Coordinates of C-alpha atoms and ligand atoms in Angstrom, one line a residue:
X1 CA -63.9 35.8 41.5
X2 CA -61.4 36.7 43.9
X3 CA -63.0 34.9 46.7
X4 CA -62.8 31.9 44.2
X5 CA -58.9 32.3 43.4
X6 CA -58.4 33.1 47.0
X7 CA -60.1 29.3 48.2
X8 CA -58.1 27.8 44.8
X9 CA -54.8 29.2 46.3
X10 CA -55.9 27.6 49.8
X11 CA -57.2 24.4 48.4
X12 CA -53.8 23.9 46.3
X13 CA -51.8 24.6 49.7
X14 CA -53.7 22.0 51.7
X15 CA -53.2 19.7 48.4
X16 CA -49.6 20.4 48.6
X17 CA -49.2 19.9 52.6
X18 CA -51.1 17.0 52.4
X19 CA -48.9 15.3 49.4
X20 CA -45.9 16.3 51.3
X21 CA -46.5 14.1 53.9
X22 CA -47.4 11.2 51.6
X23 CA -44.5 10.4 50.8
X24 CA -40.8 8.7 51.5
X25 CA -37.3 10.1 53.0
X26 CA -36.0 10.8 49.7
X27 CA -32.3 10.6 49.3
X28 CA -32.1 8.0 51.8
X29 CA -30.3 4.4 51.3
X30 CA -29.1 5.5 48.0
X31 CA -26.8 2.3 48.0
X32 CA -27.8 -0.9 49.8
X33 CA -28.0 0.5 53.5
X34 CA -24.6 -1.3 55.8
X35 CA -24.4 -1.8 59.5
X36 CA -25.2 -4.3 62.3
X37 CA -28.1 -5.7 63.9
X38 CA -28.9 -7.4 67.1
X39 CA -31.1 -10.1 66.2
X40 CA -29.0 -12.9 64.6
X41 CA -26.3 -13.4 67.2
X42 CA -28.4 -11.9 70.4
X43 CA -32.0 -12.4 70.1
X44 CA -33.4 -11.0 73.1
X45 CA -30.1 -10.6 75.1
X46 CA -29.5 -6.9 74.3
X47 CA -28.9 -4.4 76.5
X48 CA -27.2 -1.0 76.7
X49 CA -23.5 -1.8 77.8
X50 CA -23.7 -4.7 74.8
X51 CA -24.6 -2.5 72.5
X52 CA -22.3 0.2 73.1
X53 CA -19.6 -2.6 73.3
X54 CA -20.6 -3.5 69.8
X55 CA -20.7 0.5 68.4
X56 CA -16.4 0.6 70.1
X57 CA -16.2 -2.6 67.8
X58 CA -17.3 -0.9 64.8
X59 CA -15.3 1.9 65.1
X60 CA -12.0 0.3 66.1
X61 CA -12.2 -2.9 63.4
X62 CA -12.8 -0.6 60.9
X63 CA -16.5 -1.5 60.1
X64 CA -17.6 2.3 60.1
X65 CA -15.2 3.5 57.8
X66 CA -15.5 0.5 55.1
X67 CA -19.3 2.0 55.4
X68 CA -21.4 -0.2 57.9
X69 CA -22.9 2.8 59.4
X70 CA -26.1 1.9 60.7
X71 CA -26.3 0.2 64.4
X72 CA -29.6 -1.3 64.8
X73 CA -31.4 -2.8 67.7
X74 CA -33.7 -5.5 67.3
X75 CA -36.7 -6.7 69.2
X76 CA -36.8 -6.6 73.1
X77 CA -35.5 -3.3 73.5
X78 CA -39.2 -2.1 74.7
X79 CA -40.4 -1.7 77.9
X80 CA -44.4 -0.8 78.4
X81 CA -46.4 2.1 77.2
X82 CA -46.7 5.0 79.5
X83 CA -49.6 5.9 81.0
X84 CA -50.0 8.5 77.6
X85 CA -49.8 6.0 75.5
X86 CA -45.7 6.5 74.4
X87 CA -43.2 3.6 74.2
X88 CA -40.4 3.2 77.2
X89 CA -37.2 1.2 77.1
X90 CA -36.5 -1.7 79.4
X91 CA -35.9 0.0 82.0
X92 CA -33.4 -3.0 83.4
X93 CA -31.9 -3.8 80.3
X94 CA -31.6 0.2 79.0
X95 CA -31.4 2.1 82.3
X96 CA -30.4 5.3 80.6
X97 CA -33.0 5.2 78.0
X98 CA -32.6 5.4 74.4
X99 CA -32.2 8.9 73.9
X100 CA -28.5 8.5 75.6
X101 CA -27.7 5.3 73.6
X102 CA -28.0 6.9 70.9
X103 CA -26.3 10.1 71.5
X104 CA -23.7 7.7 72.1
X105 CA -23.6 5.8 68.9
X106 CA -24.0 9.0 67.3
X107 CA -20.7 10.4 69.2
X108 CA -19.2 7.5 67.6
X109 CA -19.8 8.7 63.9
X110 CA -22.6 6.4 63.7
X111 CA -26.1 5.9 63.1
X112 CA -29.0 4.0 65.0
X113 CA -31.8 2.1 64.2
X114 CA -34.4 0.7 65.8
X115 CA -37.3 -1.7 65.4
X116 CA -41.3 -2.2 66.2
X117 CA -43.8 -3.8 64.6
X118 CA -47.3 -3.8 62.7
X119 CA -49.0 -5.7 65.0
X120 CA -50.2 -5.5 68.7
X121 CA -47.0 -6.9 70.0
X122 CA -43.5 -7.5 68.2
X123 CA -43.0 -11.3 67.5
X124 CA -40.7 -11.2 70.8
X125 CA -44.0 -10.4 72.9
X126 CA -43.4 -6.7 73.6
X127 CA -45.6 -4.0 72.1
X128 CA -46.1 -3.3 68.6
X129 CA -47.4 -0.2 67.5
X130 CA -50.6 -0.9 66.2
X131 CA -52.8 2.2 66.9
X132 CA -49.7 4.0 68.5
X133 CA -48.0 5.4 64.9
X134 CA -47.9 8.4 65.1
X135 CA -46.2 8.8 68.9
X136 CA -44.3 6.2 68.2
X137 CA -43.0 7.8 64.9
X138 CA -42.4 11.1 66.9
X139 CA -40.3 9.1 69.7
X140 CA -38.4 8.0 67.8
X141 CA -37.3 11.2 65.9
X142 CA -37.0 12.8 69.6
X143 CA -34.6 10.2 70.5
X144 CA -32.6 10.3 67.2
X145 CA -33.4 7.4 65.7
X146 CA -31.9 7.0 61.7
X147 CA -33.4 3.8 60.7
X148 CA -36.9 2.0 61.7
X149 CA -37.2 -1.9 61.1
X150 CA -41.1 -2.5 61.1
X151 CA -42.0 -6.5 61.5
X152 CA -45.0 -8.7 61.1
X153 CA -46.4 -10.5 63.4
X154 CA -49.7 -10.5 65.2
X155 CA -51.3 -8.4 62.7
X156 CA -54.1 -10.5 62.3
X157 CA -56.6 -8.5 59.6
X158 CA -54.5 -5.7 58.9
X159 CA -53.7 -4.9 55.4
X160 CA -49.7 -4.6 54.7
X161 CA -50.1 -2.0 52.5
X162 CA -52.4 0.4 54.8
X163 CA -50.2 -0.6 58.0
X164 CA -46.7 0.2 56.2
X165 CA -48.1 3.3 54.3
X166 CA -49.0 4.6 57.8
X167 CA -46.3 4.4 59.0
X168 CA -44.3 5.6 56.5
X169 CA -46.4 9.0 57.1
X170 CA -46.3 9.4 60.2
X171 CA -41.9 8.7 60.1
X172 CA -42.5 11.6 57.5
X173 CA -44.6 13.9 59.7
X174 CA -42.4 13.7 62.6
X175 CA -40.0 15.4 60.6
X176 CA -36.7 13.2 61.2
X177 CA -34.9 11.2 58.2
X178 CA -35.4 7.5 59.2
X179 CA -34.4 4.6 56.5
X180 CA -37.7 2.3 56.3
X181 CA -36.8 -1.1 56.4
X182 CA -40.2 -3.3 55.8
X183 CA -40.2 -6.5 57.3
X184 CA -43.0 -8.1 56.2
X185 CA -40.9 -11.4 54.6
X186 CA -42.4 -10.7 51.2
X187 CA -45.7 -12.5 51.6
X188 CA -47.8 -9.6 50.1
X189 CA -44.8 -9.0 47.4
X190 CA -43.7 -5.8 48.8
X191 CA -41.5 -5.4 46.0
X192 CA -44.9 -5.2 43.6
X193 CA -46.3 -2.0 45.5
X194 CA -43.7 -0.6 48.2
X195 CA -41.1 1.2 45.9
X196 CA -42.8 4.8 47.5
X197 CA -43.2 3.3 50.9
X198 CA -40.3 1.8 52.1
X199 CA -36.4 2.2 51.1
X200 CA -36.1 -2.0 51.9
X201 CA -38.2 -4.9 52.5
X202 CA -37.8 -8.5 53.3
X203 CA -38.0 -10.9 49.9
X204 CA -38.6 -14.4 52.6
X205 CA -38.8 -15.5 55.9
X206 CA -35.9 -15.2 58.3
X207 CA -32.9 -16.4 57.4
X208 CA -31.4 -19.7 59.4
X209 CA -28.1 -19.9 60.1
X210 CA -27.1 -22.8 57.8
X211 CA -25.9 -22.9 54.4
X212 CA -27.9 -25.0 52.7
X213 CA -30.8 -26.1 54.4
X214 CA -34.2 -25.2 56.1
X215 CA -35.4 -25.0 59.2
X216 CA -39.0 -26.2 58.9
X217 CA -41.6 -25.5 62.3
X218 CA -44.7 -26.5 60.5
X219 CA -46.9 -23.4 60.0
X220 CA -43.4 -20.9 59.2
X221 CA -40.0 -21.9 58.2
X222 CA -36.5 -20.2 58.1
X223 CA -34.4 -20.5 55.4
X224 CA -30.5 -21.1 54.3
X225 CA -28.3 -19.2 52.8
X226 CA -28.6 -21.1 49.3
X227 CA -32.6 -21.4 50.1
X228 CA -32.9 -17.5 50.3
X229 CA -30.9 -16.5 47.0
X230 CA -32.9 -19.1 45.1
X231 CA -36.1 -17.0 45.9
X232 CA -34.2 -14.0 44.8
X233 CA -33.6 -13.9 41.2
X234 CA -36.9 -13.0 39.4
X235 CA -37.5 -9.9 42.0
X236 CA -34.0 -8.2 40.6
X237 CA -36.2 -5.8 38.6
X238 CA -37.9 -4.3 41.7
X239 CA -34.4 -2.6 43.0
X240 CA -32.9 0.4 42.5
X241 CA -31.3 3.2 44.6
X242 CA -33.6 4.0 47.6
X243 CA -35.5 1.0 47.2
X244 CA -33.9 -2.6 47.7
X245 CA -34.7 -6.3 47.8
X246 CA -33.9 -7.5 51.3
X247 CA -32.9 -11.3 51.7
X248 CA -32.2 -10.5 55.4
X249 CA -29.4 -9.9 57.3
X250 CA -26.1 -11.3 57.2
X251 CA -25.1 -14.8 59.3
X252 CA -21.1 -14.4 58.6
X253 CA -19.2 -15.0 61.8
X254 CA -21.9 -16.7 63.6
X255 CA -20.6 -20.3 62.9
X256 CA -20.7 -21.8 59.4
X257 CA -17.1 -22.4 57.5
X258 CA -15.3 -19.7 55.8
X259 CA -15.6 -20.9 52.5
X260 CA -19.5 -21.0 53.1
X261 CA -19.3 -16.7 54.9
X262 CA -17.0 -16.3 51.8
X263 CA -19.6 -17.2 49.5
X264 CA -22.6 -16.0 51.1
X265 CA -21.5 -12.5 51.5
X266 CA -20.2 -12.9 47.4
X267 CA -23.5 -13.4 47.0
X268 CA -25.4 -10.9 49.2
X269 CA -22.8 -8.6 47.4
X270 CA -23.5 -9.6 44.1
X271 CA -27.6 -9.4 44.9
X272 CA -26.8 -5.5 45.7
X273 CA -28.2 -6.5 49.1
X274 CA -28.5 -4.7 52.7
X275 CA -25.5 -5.8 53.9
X276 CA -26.3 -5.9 58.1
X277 CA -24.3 -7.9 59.8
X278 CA -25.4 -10.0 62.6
X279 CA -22.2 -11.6 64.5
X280 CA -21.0 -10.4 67.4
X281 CA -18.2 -8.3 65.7
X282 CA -16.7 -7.7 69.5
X283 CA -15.0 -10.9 68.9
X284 CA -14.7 -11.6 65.4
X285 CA -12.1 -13.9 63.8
X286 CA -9.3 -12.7 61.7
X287 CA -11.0 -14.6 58.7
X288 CA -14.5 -13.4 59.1
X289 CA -13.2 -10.1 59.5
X290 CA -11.2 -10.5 56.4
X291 CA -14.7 -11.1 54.6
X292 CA -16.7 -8.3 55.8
X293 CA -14.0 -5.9 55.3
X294 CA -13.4 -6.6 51.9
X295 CA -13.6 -3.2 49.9
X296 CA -13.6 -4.5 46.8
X297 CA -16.2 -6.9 47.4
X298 CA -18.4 -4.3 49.1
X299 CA -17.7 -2.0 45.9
X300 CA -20.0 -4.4 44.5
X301 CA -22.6 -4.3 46.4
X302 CA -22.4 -0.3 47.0
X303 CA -22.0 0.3 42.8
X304 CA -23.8 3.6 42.2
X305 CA -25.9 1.7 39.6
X306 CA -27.7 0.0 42.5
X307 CA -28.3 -2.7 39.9
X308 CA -29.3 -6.4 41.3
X309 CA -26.8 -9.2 39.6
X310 CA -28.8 -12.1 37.6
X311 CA -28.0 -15.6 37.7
X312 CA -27.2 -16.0 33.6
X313 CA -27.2 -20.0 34.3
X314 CA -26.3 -22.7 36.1
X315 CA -23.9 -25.3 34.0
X316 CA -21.6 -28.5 35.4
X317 CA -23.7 -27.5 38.6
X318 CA -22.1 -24.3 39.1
X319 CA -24.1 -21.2 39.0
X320 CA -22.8 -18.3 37.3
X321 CA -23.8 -14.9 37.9
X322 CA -23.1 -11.0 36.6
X323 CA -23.5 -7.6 37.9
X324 CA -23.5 -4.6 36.1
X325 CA -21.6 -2.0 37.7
X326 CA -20.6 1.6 36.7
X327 CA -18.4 2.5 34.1
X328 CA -18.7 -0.4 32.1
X329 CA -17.3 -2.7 34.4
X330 CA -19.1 -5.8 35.3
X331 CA -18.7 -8.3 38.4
X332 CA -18.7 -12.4 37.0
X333 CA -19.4 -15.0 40.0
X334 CA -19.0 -18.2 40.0
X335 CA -20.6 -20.1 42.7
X336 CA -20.6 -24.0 43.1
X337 CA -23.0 -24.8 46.3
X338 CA -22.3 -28.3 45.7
X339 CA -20.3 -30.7 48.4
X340 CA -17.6 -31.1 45.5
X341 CA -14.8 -29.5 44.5
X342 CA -15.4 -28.3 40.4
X343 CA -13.0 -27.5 37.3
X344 CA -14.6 -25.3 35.3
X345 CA -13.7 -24.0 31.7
X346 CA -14.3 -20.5 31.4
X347 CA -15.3 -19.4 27.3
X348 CA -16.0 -15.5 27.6
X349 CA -17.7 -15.9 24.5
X350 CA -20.8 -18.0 25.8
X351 CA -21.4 -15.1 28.1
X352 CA -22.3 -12.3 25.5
X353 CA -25.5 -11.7 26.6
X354 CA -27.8 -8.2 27.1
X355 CA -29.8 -7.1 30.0
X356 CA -32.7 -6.6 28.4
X357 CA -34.8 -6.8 31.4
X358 CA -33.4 -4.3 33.6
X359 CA -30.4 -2.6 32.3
X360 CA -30.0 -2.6 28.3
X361 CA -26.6 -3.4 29.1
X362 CA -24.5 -5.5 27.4
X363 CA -20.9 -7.5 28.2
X364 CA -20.2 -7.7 24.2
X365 CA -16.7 -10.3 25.0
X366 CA -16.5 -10.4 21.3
X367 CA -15.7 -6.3 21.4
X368 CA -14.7 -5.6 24.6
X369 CA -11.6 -6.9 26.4
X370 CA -12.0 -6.6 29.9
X371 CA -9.2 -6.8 32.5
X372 CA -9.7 -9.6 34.9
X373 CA -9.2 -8.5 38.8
X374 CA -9.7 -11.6 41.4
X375 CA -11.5 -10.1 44.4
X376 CA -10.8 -12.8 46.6
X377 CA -7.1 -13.0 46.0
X378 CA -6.6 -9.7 45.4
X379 CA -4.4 -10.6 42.3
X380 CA -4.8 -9.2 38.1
X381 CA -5.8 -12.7 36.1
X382 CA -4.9 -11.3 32.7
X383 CA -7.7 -10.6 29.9
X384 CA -10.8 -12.0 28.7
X385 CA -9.1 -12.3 25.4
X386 CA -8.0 -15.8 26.2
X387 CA -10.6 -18.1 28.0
X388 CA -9.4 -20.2 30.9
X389 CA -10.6 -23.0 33.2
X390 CA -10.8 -22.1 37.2
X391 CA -11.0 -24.2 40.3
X392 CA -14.5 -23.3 42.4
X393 CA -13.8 -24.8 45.3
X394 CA -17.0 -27.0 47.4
X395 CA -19.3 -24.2 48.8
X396 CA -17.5 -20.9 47.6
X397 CA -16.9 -18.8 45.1
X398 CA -14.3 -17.2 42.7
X399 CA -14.9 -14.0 41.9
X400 CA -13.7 -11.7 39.3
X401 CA -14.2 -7.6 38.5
X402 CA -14.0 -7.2 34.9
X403 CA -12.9 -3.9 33.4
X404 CA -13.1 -2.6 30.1
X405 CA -9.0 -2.4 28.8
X406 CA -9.0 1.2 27.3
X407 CA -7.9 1.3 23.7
Ligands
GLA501 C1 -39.0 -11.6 62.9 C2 -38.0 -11.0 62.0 C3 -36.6 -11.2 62.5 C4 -36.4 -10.6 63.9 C5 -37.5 -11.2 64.8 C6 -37.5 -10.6 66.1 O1 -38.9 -13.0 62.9 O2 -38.2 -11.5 60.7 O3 -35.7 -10.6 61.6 O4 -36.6 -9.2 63.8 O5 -38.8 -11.2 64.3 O6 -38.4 -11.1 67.0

């Protein structure tokens, strides 16, 4: 009998090691993880003096403290394997390694992040980490890394599931809390089966640095701005803290009008979105700055809810859209993607409506009064006690945060 408790108490311990392992960084992107990645304005031109450039820039402009955190390098970082198997850096483009990069970004009150892929190679051509998990998790956690984007291609037969599940164990078995970011561009529906595995995956293909248009290459397309929220509306009950819908990074700053930045960040804001940027904030403009940095706007897409805003209809051809945040409050978009300048009559009424899908919540206008705040101008608007009609200029948004007016 006691030789039978005594192999129950073992087996239990080897159940509970082994469940220990299978599992997620908990407590990890509790909001919609922030930072800056290297891939939209650089590509493949990275290298270390760039990117410590870049982590200056986020301290000094402000970035860090408005919450983009996380620095991320992109593809083509790599080097070769060594002759034990374990990843290098270019050795030109990183001569002091990774290790020191990130001790760097780290001196700088900031995190890093780094990216491999599924596959033999990463789609830039350098090596993925197929069959090298494991010592590829544990480099990473030796050199500091905070936050592993994992890509997709040449991953010929291997199952998403398997391939991202692996890796998620062996991030957890080398012992270092890394965000997972899954980058698989949603064509096995992450969001159906990933909640446990990764803290954010990729809804579509890349994103194209246009506002309303795609970029079609026959057998794989990339996508505008307006392109990638359409495909985003049905998955909002898939998100929550710790695990988010991704509609890729951010292209503000990178070229396209302000109107068109102001309204795609709105609107990666109002899809509680990763907000990474992806412009070479070195450089930025007074204007895109003035986006990015927007605290108010980025209270929308950090609300502790973590709750993914709905498009409630689209009418007149603008598209109207509503958040629920803490406290009551809720965030009301308008967005008019149109080439047209609209006037649009605003009845609070028509918008009593409850989120019976995700949140139970409801706006009630005929009960509640809410103070309206314009996060754009930065200026009070009154009440929704008496309805109004608003100007949504061509390609942009207004967007208000309503409060409940306390009794
Ligand atoms: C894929 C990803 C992109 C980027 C590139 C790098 O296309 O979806 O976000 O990481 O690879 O090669």
């Amino acid at each position: 009998m006691k030789r039978f408790i005594l192999l129950m108490v073992i087996n239990l311990g080897l159940l509970s090691i082994s469940s220990a392992s299978a599992q997620k960084f908990d407590n990890l992107a509790k909001t919609p993880p922030m930072g800056w990645n290297s891939w939209n304005k650089f590509a493949c031109n990275i290298d270390e003096n760039t990117i410590k450039g870049v982590a200056d820039a986020m301290v000094s402009s402000g970035l860090r403290d408005a919450g983009y955190v996380y620095l991320n390098l992109d593809d083509c970082w790599h080097g070769s394997r060594d002759a034990n198997g374990f990843i290098t850096a270019d050795s030109t483009k990183f001569p002091s390694g990774i290790k020191a990069l990130a001790d760097y970004v780290h001196s700088k009150g900031l995190k890093i992040g780094i990216y491999s892929d599924a596959g033999r190679q990463t789609c830039g051509g350098r090596p993925g980490s197929l069959g090298h998990e494991y010592q590829d998790a544990l480099t990473y956690a030796k050199w500091g890394i905070d936050y592993l984007k994992y890509d997709w291609c040449n991953t010929e037969n291997v199952n998403p599931k398997g391939a991202y599940t692996l890796m998620r164990d062996a991030l957890h078995a080398a012992g270092r809390p890394i965000v997972f970011s899954m980058c698989e561009w949603g064509q096995s529906k992450p969001w159906t089966w990933a909640k446990d595995v990764g803290h954010l995956w990729r809804t579509t293909g890349d994103i194209y640095n246009c506002f309303d248009c795609i970029d079609d290459h026959g057998s794989w397309k990339a996508f505008g701005v307006m392109q990638i929220l359409a495909m985003q509306d049905t998955l909002r009950k898939y998100a929550g803290p710790g695990h988010w819908n991704d509609p890729d990074m951010l292209e503000v700053g990178n070229g396209q009008k302000v109107n068109q930045d102001r309204a795609h960040f709105t609107m990666w804001c109002m899809l509680a979105a990763p907000l990474i940027l992806g412009n070479d904030i070195r450089t930025m403009s007074k204007e895109t700055a003035g986006i990015i940095l927007n605290k108010e706007v980025v209270a929308l897409d950090q609300d502790t809810l973590g709750l993914q805003g709905l498009n409630f209809e689209t009418k007149d051809s603008v598209q109207v859209w509503l958040k629920p945040l803490a406290g009551g409050d809720w965030a009301f978009c308008l967005l008019n993607a149109t080439t047209k300048d609209i006037s649009f009559p605003i009845d609070w009424q028509h918008y009593n409506f409850t989120d019976k899908e995700v949140s139970g919540r409801s706006t009630d206008f005929d009960r509640i009064k809410y103070r309206i705040r314009n996060l754009w101008t930065k200026k009070n608007e009154g009440a929704t006690s008496s309805n109004k009609t608003v100007n949504v200029p061509s390609q942009d948004v207004v967007l208000y945060r309503l409060t409940p007016v306390k009794k």
